[in-house]
Short mmCIF file of C-alpha atoms in Angstrom, two decimals:
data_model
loop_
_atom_site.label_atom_id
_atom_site.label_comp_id
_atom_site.label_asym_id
_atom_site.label_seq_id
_atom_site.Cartn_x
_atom_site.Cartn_y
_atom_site.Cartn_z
CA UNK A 1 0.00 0.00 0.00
CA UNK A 2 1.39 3.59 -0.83
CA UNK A 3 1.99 5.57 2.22
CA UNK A 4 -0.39 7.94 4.05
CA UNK A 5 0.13 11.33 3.50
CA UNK A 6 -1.34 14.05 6.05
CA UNK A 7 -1.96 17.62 4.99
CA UNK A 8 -0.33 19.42 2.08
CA UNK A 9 1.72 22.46 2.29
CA UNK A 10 1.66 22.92 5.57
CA UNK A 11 5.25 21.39 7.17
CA UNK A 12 8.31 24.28 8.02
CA UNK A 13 11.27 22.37 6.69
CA UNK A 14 13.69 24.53 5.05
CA UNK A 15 16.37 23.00 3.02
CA UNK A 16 19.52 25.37 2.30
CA UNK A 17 21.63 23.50 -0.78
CA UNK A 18 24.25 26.54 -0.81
CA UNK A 19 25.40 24.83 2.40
CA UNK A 20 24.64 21.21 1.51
CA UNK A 21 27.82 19.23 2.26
CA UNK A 22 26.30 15.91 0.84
CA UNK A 23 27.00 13.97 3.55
CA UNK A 24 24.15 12.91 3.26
CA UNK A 25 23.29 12.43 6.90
CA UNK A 26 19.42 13.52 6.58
CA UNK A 27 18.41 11.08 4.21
CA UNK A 28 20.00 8.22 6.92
CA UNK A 29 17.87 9.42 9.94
CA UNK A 30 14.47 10.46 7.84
CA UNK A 31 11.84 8.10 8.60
CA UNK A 32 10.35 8.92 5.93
CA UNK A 33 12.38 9.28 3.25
CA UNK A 34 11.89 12.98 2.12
CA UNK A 35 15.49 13.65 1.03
CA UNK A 36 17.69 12.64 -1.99
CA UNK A 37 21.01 12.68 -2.76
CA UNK A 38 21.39 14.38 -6.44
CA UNK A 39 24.74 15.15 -7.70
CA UNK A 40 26.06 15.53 -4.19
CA UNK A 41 23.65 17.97 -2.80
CA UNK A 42 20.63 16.76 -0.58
CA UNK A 43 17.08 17.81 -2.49
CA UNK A 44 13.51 17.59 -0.73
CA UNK A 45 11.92 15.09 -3.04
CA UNK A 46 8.69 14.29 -1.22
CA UNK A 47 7.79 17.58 1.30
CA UNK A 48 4.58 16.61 1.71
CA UNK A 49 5.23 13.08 3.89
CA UNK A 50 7.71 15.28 6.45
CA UNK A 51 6.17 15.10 9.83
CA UNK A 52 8.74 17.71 11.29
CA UNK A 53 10.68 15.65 13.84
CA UNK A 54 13.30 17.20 13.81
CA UNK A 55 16.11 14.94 12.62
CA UNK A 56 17.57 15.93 9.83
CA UNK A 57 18.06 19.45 11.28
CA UNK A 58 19.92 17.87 14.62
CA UNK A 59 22.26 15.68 12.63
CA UNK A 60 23.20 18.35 9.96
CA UNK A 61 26.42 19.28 10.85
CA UNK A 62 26.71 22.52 8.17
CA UNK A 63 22.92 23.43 9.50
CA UNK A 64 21.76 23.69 6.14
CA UNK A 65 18.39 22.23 7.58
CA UNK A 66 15.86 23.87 9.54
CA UNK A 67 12.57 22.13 10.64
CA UNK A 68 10.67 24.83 12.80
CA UNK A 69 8.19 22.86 15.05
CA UNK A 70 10.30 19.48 15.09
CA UNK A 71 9.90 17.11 18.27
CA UNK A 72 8.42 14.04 17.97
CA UNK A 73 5.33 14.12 15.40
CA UNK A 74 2.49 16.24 16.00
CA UNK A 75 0.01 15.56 18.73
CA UNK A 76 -3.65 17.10 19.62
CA UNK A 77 -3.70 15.50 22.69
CA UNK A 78 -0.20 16.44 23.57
CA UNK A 79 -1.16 20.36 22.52
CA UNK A 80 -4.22 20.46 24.27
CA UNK A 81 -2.52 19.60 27.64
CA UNK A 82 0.07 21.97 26.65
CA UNK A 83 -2.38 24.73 26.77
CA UNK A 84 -4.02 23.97 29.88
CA UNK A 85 -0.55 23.17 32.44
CA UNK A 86 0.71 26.01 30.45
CA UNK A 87 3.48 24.30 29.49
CA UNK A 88 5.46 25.44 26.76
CA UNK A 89 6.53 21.97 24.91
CA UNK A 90 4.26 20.70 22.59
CA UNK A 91 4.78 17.38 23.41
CA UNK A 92 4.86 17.10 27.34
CA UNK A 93 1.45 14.75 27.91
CA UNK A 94 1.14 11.81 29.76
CA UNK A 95 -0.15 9.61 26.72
CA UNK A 96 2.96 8.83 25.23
CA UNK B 1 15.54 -12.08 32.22
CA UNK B 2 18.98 -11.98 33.45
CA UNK B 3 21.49 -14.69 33.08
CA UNK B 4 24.36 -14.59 35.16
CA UNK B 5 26.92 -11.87 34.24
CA UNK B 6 30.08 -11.07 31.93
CA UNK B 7 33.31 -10.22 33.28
CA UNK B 8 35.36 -7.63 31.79
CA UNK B 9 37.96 -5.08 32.87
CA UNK B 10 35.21 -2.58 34.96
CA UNK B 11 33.47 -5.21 36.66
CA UNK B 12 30.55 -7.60 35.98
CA UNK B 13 27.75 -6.77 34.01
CA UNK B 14 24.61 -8.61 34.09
CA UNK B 15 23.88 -11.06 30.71
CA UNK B 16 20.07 -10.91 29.46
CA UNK B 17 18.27 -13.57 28.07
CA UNK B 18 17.13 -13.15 24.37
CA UNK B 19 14.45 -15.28 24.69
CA UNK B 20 11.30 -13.62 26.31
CA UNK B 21 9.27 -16.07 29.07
CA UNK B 22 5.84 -16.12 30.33
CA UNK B 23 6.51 -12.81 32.36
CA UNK B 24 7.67 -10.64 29.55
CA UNK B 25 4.69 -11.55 27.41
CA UNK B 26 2.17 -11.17 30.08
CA UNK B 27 4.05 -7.62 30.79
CA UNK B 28 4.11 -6.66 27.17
CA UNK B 29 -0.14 -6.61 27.24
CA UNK B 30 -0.96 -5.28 30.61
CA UNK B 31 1.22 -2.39 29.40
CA UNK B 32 -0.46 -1.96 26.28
CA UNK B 33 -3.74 -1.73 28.41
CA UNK B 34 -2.13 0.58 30.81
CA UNK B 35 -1.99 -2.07 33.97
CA UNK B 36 0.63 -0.94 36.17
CA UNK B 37 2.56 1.29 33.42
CA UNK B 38 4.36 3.66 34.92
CA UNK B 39 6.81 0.87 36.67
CA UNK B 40 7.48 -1.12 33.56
CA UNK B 41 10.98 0.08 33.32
CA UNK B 42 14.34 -1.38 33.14
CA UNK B 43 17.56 0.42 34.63
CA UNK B 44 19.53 2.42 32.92
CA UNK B 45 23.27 0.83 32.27
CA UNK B 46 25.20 -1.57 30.60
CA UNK B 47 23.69 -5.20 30.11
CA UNK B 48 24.82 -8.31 27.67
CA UNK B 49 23.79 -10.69 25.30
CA UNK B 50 25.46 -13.43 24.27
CA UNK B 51 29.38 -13.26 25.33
CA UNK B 52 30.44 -9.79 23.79
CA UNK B 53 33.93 -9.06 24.17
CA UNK B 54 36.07 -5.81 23.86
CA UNK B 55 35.32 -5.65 19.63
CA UNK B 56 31.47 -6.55 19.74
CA UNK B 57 29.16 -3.79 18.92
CA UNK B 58 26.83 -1.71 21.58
CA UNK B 59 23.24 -1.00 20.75
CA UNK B 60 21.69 1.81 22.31
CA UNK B 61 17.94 1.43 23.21
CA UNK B 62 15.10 3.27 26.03
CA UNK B 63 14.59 2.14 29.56
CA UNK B 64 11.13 1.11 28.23
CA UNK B 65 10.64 -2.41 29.46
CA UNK B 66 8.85 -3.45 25.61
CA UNK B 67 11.55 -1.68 24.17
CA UNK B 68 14.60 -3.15 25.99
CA UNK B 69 12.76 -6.61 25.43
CA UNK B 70 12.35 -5.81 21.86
CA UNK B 71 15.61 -5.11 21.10
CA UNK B 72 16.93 -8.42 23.17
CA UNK B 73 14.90 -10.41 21.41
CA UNK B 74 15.87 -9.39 18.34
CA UNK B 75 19.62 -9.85 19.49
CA UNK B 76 19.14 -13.90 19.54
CA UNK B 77 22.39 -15.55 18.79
CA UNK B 78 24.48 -11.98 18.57
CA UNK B 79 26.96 -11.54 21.13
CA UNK B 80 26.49 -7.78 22.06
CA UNK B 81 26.02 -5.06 24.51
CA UNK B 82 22.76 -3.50 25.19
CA UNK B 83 23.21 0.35 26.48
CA UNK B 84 20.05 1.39 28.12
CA UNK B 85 19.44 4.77 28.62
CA UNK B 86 17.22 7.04 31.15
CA UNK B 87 14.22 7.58 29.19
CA UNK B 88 11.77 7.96 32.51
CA UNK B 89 10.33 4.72 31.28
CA UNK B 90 9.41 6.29 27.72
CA UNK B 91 10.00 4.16 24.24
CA UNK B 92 12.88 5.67 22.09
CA UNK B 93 10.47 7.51 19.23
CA UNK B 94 8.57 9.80 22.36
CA UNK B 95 11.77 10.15 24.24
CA UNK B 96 13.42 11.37 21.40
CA UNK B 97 10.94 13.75 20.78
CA UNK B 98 10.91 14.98 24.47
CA UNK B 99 14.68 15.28 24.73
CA UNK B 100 15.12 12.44 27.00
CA UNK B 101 16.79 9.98 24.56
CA UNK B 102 19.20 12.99 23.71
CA UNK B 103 22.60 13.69 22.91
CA UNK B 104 23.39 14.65 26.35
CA UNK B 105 22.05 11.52 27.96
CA UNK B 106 23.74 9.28 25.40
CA UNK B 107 26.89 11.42 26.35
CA UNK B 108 26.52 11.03 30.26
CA UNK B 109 25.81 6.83 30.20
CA UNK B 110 28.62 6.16 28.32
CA UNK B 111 30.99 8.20 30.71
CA UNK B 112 28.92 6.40 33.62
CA UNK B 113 29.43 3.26 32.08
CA UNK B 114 32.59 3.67 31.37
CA UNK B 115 31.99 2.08 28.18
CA UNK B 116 35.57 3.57 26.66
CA UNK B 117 37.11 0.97 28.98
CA UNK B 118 34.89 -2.10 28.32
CA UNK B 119 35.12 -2.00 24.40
CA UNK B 120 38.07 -1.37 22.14
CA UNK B 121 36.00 0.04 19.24
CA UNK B 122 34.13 3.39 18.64
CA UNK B 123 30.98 2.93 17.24
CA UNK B 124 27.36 2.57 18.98
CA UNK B 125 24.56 1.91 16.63
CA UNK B 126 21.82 3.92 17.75
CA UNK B 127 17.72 3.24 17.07
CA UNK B 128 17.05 5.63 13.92
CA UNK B 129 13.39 6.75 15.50
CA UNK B 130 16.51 8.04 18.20
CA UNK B 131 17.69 10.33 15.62
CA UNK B 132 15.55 13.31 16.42
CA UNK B 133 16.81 13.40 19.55
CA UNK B 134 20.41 12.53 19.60
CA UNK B 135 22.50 14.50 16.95
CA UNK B 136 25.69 11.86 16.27
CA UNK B 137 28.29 14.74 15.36
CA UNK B 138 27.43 16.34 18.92
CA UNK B 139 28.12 12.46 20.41
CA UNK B 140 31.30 12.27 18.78
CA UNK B 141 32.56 15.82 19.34
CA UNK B 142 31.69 15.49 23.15
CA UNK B 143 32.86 11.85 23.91
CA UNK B 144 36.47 12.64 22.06
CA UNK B 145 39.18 14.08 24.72
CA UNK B 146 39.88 17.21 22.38
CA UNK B 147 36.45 18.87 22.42
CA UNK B 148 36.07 18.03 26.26
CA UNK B 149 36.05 21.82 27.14
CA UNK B 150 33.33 22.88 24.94
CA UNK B 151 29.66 23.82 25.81
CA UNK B 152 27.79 21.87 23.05
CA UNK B 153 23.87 23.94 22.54
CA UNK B 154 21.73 20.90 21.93
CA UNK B 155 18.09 21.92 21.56
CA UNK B 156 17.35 24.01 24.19
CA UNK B 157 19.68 22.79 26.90
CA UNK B 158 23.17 23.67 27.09
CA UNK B 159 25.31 20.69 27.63
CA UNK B 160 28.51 20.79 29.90
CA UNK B 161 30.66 18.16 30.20
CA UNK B 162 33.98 18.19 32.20
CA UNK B 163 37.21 16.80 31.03
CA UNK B 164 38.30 12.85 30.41
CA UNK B 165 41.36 11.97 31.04
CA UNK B 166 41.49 8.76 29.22
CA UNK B 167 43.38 6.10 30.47
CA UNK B 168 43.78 4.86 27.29
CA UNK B 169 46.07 6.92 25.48
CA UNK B 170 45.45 8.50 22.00
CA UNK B 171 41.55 8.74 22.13
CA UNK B 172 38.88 8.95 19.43
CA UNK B 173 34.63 10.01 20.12
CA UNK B 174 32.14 7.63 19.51
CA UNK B 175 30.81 7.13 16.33
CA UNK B 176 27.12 7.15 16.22
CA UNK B 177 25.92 4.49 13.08
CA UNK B 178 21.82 5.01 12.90
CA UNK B 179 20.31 1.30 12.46
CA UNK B 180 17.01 0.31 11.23
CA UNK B 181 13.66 1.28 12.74
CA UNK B 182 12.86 -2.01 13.61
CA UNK B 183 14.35 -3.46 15.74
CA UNK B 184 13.62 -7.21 13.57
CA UNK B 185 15.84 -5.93 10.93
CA UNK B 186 18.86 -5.70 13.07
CA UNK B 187 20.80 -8.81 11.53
CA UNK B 188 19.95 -7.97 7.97
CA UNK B 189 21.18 -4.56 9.00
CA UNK B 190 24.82 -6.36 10.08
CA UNK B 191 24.51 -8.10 6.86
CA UNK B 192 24.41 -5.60 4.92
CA UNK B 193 27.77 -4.37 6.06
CA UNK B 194 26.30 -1.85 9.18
CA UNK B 195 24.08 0.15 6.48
CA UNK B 196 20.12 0.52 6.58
CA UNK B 197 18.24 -0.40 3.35
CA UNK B 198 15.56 2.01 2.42
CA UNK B 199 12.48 0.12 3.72
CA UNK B 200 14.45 -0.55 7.08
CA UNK B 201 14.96 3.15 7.69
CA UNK B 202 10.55 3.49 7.08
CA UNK B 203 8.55 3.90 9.34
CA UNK B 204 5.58 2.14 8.58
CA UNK B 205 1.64 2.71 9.25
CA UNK B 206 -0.23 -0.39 8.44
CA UNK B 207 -3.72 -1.26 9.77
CA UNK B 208 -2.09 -3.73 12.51
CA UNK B 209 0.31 -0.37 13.77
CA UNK B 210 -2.79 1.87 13.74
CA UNK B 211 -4.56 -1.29 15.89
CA UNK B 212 -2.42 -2.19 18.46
CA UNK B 213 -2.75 1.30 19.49
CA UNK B 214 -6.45 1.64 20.39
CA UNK B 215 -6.38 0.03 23.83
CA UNK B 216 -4.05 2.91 24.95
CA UNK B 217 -6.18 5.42 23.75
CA UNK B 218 -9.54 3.88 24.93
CA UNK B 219 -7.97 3.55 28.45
CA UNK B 220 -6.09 6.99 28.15
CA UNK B 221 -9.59 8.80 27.67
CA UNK B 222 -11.93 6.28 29.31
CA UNK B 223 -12.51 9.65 31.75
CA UNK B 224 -13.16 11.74 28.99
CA UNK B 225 -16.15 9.20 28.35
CA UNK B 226 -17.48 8.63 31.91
CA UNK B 227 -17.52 12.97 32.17
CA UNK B 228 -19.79 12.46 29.22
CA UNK B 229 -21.76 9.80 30.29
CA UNK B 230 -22.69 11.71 33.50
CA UNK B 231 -23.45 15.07 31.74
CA UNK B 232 -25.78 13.30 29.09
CA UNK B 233 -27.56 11.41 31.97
CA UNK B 234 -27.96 14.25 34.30
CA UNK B 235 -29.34 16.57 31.00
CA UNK B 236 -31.19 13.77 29.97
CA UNK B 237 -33.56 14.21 32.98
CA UNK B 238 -34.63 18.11 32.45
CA UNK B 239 -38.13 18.52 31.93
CA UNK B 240 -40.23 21.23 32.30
CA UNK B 241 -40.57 20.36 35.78
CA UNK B 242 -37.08 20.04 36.49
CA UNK B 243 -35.19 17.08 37.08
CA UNK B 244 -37.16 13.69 36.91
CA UNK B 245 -35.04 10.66 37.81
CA UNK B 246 -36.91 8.25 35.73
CA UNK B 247 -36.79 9.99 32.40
CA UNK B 248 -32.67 10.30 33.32
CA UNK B 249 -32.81 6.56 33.74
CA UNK B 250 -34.53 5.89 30.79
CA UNK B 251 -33.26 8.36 28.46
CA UNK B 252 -29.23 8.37 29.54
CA UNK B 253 -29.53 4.54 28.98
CA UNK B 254 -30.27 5.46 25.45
CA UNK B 255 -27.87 8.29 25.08
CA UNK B 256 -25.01 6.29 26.60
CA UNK B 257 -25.33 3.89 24.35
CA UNK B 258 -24.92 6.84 21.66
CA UNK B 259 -22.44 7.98 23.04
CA UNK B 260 -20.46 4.78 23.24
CA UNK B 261 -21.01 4.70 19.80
CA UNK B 262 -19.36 7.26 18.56
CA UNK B 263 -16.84 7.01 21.04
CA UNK B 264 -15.89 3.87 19.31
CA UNK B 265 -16.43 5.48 15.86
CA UNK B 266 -13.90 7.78 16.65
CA UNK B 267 -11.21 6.02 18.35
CA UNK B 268 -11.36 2.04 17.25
CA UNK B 269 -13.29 2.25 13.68
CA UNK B 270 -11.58 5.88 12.38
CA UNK B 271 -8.16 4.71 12.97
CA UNK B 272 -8.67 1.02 11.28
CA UNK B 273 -10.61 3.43 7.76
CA UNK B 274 -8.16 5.68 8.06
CA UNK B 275 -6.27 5.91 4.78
CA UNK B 276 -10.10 5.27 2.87
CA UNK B 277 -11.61 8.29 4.35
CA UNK B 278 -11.26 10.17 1.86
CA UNK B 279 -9.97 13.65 3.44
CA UNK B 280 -6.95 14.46 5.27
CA UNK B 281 -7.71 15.83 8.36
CA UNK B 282 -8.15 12.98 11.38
CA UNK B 283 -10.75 15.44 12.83
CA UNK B 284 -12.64 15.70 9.86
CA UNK B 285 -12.56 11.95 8.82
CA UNK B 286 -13.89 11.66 12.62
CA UNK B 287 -16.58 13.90 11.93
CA UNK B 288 -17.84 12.09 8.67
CA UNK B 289 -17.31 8.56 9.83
CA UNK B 290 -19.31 10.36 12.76
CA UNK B 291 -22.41 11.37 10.78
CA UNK B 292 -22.26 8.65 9.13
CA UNK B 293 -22.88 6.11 12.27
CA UNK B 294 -25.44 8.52 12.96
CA UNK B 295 -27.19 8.40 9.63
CA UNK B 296 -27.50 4.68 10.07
CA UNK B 297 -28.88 5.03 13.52
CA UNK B 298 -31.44 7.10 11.82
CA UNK B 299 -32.49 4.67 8.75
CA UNK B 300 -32.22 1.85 11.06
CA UNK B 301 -33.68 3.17 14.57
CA UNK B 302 -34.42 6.17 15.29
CA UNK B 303 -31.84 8.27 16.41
CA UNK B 304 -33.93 10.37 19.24
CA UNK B 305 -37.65 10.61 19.60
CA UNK B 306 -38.55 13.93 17.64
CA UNK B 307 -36.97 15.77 14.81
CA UNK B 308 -34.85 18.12 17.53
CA UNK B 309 -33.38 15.32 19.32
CA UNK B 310 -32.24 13.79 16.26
CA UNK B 311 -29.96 16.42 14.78
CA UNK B 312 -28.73 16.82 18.38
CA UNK B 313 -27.75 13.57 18.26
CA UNK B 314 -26.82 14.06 14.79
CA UNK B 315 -24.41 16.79 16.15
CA UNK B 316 -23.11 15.12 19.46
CA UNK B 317 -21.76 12.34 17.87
CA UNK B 318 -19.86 13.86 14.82
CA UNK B 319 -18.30 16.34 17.42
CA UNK B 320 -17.62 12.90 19.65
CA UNK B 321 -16.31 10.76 17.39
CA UNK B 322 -14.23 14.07 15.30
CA UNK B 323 -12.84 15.00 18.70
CA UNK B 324 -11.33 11.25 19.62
CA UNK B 325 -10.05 10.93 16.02
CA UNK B 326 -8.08 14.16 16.59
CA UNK B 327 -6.48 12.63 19.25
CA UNK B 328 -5.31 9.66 17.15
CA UNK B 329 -2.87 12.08 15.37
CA UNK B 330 -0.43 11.88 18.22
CA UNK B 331 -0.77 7.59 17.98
CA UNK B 332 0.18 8.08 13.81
CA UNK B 333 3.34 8.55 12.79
CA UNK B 334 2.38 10.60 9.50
CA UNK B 335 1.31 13.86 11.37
CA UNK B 336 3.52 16.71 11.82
CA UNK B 337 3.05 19.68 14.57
CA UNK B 338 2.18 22.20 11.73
CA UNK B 339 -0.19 20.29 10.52
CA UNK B 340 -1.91 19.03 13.48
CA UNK B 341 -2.04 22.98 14.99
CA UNK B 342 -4.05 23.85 11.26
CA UNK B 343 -6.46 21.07 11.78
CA UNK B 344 -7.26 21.67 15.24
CA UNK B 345 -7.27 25.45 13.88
CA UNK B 346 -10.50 24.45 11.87
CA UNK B 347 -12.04 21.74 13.63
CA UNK B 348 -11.80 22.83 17.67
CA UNK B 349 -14.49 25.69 17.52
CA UNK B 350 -16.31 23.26 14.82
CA UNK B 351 -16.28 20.37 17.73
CA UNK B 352 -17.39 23.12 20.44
CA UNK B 353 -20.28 24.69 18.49
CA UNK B 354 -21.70 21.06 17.24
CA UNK B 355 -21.04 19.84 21.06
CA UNK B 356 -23.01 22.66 23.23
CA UNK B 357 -25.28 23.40 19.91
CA UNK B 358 -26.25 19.40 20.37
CA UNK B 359 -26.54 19.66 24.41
CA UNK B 360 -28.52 22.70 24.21
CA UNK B 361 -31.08 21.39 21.45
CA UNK B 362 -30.96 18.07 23.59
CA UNK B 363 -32.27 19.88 26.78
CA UNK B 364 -35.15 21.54 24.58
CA UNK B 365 -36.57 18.78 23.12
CA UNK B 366 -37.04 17.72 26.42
CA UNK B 367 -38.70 20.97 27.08
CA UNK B 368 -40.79 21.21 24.31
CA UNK B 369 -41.92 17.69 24.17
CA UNK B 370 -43.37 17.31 27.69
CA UNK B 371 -44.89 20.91 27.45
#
């Protein structure tokens, strides 16, 4: 079966190529296989199946990668308890 | 679970079994049903498998109890070293997230082990759900003797970590190899010369994943359903005289057994139709799976006694079921935090309106009818 795929154009990953080192570290920890190696520079092949955790972005040693809201995958339950302990994480709930 | 111990040059350390017995099995369910959770943990440390020596390889893994047992099991016939970290309890892919299966934990148990002195080699192969928490050129800049000064910014926290004077001699930092996400593929992994394939590095979301997570969500908001149980009953009994016991008694029956209904919609029968429902928010596939239980309540039964209390009903149980398949976003793994934050964006004030719309409209049909 092809794999799900959650809402379009929303996810904050931010690939810089001009400082793309090709080590091609991000492809290695994505679980889900967004990246591609292309005459040694890393391209975002499939945006859309990106669930933001975060990574890529940790394991790029020349930063080229940035991933706004990365930790974990995204969570109502973990964002509604956010908002009432107040708590700034979005994933701090007792669920998981 | 354990198995004597292995000797080597900083003491003993206790040998696991990689077969799993009657306990572990038994454990492995009552956890998944959220019996006695919060003290399934192993401790954090250094355990083995097998007889590993100073050149066998070290595989990182939670203090998790399913996850450590996972990982062991999967070990069968490999002599190796297990390195558990403190993960509160947490499986690698949530600890990651939280920070707790970091790159400064990862740091501080292999200093605490002392794992530089117990194998000869460099290289820890680390879960690759562990990834978005533990950043391997920050483990191998802070475990070599060179960059011991340095404060290392990971995430949030800033990371200090004191000098090593390694005993011995010319000293390299650990090399952090990412294996598969499963832990099953492990030996094909070795195989294949230390390198993941790229089906063992996806993570996948098949109808038995999306099932084996429903018991922890029914139990995890089994509240959330008595609260509405109770407020259905005691709104069920309004009348234009007040509160009359027997009409609660005989109307809640009927409106908890709507309610279980699309309490079940939303969080056992959404996440098994998932990928068929043919939108891509979880909150709106919960509301339409949601209408349309209650659209075959209504050709089937009747759904309410007069035309009011069936599009109240109508409207409690699409906001029921759309509000529990919401919640299923954090048991996926194809949802990210932007996304999430736009559904719930849309579909929160949706879930509100339909929910005290339907209460409100519930409470007058009781009114009007009995006037």
């Amino acid at each position: 079966m092809q794999d799900m795929v959650y809402i379009k154009n929303v996810v904050t990953l931010q690939l810089d190529q001009s400082n793309c080192n090709g080590c091609s570290m991000c492809i290695k920890v994505c679980p889900r296989n967004v990246f591609r190696l292309i005459d040694y520079k890393a391209h975002i092949v499939s945006r859309d199946h990106c669930i933001e955790c975060g990574a890529c972005a940790l394991n790029c040693q020349s930063r080229a990668i940035t991933v706004i809201s990365g930790k974990g995958c995204g969570c109502a339950t973990g964002i509604i308890e956010g908002y009432f302990n107040g708590g700034k994480s979005e994933c701090s709930c007792s669920r998981c | 679970m354990f198995i004597g111990t292995v000797k080597t040059r900083v003491g003993e350390i206790k040998k696991v079994s990689t077969r799993l017995n009657k306990e572990d099995i038994l454990g492995a369910i009552k956890v998944r049903w959220r019996i006695g959770r919060t003290h399934y943990k192993v401790d954090p440390g250094l355990y083995a498998v097998g007889n590993p020596d100073d050149t066998s390889d070290v595989f990182v893994t939670a203090n998790y109890r399913l996850s450590f047992d996972h990982l062991r099991k999967n070990l069968d016939g490999i002599n190796a070293w297990i390195l558990v970290l403190d993960t509160k309890g947490i499986n690698v892919w949530c600890a990651a997230g939280k920070g707790t299966f970091g790159t400064a934990e990862l740091v501080n148990r292999i200093r605490a082990t002392r794992l530089k002195e117990i194998i000869k080699h460099r290289r820890i192969i680390v879960p690759q759900l562990g990834a978005s928490g533990v950043s391997a050129y920050q483990v191998k800049a802070l475990t070599s003797p060179k960059n011991a000064f340095k404060t290392i910014y990971s995430g949030n926290a800033s990371v200090y970590f004191q000098s090593e004077s390694s005993s011995l001699g010319i000293d390299r930092g650990f090399t952090v190899v990412f294996g598969p996400v499963r832990a099953a593929d492990i030996k094909a992994f070795i195989t294949n010369g230390y390198k993941s394939t790229e089906a063992m590095r996806k993570v996948t979301f098949n109808f038995y994943d999306r099932l084996k997570l429903v018991p922890v969500d029914f139990v995890y908001s089994f509240t959330k359903l008595l609260v509405a149980l109770a407020v259905v009953f005691i709104l069920s009994g309004i009348n234009t005289h007040g509160f009359n016991i027997n009409q609660a008694l005989h109307k809640g029956l009927v409106s908890a057994y709507y309610i279980l209904s699309a309490y079940i919609t939303g969080i056992i029968l959404t996440p098994a139709l998932l990928p068929y429902i043919p939108v891509r928010m979880f909150a709106f596939k919960g509301m339409i799976t949601g209408l349309v239980l209650s659209s075959v309540f209504t050709a089937f039964s009747s759904l309410g006694s007069t035309a009011l209390e069936t599009v109240a009903w109508f409207m409690l149980i699409s906001a029921i079921s759309s509000f529990m398949a919401m919640n299923f976003t954090g048991s996926s793994t194809i949802t990210s935090l932007s996304g999430v934050k736009k559904e719930m964006k849309i579909f929160v004030p949706i879930q509100i309106v339909l929910a005290s719309g339907g209460l409100i409209l519930m409470v007058l049909s009781n009114l009007v009818v009995l006037k």
